mmCIF file of C-alpha atoms in Angstrom:
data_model
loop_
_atom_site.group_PDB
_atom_site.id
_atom_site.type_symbol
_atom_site.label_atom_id
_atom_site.label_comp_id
_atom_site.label_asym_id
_atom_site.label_seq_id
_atom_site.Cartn_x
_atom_site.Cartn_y
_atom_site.Cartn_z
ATOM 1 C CA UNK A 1 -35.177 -15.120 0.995
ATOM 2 C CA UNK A 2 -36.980 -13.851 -1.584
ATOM 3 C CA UNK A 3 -36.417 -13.698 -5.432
ATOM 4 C CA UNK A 4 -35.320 -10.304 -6.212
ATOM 5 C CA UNK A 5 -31.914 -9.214 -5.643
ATOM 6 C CA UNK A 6 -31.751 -6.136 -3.433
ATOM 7 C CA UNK A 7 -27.652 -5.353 -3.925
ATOM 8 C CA UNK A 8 -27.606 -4.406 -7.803
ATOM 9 C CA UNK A 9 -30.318 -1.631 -6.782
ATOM 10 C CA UNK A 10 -28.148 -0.624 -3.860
ATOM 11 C CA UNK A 11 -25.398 -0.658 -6.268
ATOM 12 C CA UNK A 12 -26.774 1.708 -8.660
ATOM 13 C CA UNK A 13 -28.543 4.150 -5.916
ATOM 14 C CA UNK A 14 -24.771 4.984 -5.318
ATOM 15 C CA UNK A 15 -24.507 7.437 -8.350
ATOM 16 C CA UNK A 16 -27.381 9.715 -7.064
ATOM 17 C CA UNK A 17 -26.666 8.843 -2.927
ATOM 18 C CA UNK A 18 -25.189 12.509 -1.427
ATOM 19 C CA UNK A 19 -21.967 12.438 -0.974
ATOM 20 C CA UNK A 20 -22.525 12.912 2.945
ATOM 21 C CA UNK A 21 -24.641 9.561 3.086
ATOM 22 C CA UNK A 22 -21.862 8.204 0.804
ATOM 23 C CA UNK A 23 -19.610 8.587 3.887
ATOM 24 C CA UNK A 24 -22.470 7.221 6.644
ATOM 25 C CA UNK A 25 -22.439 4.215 4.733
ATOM 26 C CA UNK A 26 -18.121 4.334 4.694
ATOM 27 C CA UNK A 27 -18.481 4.259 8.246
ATOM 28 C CA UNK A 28 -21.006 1.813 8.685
ATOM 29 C CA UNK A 29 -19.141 -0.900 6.166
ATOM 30 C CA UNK A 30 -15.460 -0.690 6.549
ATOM 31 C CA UNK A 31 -15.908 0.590 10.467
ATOM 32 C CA UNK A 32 -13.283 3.475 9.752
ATOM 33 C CA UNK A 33 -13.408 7.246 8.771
ATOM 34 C CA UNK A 34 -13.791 7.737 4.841
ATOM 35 C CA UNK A 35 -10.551 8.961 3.272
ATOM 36 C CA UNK A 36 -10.513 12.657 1.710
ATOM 37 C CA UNK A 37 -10.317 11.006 -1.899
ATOM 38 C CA UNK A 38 -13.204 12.210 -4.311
ATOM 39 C CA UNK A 39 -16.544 10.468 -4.390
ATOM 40 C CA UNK A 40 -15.761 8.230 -7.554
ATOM 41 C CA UNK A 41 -13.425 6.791 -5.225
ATOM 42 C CA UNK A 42 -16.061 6.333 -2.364
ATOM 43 C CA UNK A 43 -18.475 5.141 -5.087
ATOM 44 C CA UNK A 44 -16.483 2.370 -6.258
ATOM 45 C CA UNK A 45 -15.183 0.979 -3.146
ATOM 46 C CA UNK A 46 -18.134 0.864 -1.546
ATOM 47 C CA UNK A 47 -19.613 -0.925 -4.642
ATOM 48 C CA UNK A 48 -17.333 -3.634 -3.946
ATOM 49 C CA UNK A 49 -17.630 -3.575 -0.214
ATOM 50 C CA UNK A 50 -21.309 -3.807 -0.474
ATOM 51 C CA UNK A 51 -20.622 -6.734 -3.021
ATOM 52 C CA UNK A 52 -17.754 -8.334 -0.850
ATOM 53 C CA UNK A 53 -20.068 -8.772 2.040
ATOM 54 C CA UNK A 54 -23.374 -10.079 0.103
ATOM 55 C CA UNK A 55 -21.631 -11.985 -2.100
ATOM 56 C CA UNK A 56 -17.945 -12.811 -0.509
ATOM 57 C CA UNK A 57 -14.448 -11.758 -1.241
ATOM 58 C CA UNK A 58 -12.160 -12.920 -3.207
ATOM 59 C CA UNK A 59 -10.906 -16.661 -2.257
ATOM 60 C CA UNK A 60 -7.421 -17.118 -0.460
ATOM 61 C CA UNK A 61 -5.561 -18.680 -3.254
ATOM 62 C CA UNK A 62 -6.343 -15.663 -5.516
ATOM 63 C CA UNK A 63 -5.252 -12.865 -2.987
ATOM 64 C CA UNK A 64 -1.940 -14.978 -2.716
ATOM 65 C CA UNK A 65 -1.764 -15.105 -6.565
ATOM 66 C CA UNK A 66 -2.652 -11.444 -6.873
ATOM 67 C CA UNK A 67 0.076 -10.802 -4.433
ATOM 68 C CA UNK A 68 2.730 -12.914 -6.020
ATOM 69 C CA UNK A 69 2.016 -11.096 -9.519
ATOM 70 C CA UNK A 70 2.415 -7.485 -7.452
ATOM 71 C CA UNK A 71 5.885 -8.744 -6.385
ATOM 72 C CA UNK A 72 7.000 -9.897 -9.810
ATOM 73 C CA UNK A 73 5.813 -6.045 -11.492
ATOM 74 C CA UNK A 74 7.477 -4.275 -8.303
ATOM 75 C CA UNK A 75 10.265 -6.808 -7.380
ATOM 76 C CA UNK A 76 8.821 -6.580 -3.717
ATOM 77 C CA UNK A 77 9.519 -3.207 -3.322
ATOM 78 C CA UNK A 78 7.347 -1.676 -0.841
ATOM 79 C CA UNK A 79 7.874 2.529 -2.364
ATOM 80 C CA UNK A 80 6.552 1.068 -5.673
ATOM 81 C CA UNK A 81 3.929 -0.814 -4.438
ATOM 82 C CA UNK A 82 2.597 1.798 -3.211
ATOM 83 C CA UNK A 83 2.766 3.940 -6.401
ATOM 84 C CA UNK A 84 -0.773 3.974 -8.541
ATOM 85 C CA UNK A 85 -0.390 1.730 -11.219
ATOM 86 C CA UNK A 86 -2.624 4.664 -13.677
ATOM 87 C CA UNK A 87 0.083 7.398 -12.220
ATOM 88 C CA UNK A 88 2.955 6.158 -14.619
ATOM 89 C CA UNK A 89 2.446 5.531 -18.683
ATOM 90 C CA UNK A 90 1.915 2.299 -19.913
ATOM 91 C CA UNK A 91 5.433 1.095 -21.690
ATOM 92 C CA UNK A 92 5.511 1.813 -25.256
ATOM 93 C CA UNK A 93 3.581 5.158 -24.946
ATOM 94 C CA UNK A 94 5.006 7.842 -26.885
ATOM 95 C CA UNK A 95 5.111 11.377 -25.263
ATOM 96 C CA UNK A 96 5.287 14.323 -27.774
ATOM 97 C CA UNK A 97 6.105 17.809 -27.065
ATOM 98 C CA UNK A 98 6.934 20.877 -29.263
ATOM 99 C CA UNK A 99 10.048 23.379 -27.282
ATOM 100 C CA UNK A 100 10.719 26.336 -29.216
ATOM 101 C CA UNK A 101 9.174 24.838 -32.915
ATOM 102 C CA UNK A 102 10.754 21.030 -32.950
ATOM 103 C CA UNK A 103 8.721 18.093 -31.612
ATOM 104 C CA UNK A 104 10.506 15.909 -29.280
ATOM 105 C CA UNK A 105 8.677 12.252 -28.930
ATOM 106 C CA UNK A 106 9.674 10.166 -26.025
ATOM 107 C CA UNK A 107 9.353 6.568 -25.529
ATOM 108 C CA UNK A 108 7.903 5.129 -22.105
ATOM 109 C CA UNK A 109 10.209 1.976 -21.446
ATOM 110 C CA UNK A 110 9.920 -0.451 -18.712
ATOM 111 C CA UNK A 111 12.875 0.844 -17.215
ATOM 112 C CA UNK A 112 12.202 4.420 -17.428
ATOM 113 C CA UNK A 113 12.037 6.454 -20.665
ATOM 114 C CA UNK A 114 14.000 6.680 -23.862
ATOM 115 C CA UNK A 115 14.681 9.821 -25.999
ATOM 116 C CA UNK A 116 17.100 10.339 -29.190
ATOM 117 C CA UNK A 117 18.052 6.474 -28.768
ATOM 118 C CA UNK A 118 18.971 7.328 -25.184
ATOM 119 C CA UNK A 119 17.563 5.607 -22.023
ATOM 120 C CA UNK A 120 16.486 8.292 -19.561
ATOM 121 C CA UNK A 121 15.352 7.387 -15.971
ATOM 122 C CA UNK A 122 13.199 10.017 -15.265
ATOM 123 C CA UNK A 123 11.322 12.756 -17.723
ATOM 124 C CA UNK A 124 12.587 15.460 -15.253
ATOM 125 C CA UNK A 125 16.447 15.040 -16.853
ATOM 126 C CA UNK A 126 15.168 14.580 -20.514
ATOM 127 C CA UNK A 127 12.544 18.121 -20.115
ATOM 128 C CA UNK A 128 16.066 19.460 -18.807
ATOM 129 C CA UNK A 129 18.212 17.959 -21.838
ATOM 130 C CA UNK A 130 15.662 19.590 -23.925
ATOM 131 C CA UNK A 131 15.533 22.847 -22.340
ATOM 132 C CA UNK A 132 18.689 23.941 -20.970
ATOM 133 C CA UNK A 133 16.535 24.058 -17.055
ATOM 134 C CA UNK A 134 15.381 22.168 -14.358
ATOM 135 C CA UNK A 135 11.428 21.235 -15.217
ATOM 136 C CA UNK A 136 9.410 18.957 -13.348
ATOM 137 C CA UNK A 137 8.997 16.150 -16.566
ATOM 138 C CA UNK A 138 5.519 15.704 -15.654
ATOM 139 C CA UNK A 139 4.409 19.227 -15.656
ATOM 140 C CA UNK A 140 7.091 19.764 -18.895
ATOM 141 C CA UNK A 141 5.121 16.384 -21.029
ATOM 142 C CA UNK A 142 1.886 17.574 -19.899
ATOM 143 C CA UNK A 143 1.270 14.515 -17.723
ATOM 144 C CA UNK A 144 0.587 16.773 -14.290
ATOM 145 C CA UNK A 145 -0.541 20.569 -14.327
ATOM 146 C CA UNK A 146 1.654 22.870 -12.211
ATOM 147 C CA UNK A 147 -0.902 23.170 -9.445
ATOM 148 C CA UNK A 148 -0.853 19.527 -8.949
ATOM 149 C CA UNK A 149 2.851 19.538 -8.561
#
């Protein structure tokens, strides 16, 4: 084996790789179809694949650990789980948002969301407190545009 280390090279040809090879090389490392996400997802998982299998994964012990720590943020439920962690604000983020020329701030809790002192669980029912109609919370806060929804 020589010296130089070919994988940060490899590593860093993934920026300017076309996004067709990107999904040769999907094929070719994890044996399965690439998913439809966008190619900063293919980017960085096949940075770590490409990493996993020159350099090894991560050891037993911590996947178990990892895994225990999952449990304890989603009590074991499986719906959560499967819910990105970047989807929902951190707790103690403050949403602000002007209706009809007064600024209503809302609190991200760990339970849900809090508003006028009041604990809401979803930003659906406090966009519809506010507004006298049914909003999507997300779209209403600015947290999802209306063609995402």
């Amino acid at each position: 084996m020589t010296n130089h280390d070919p994988i940060p090279a490899r590593l860093a040809a993934l920026k300017s790789t076309p996004t067709k090879e990107l999904k040769d090389q999907w094929r070719e490392l994890f044996d399965s179809e690439p998913p439809p996400f966008n190619r900063r997802y293919l980017e960085s998982r096949l940075a770590y694949r490409i990493q996993e299998l020159a350099y090894g994964g991560l050891k037993p012990e911590t996947i178990r650990r990892l895994e225990r720590l999952g449990e304890e943020l989603d009590g074991g439920d499986r719906k959560k789980s499967r819910i990105r962690a970047d989807f929902h604000p951190i707790a103690g983020t403050r949403l602000l948002r002007e209706w009809q020329g007064v600024e209503h701030v809302v609190t991200v809790t760990v339970d849900g969301f809090e508003w006028q002192g009041r604990p809401y669980k979803s930003l659906s029912a406090i966009a519809r407190a506010i507004t006298g109609t049914r909003w999507n919370g997300w779209v209403f806060f600015g947290l999802k545009s209306r063609r995402q929804t």
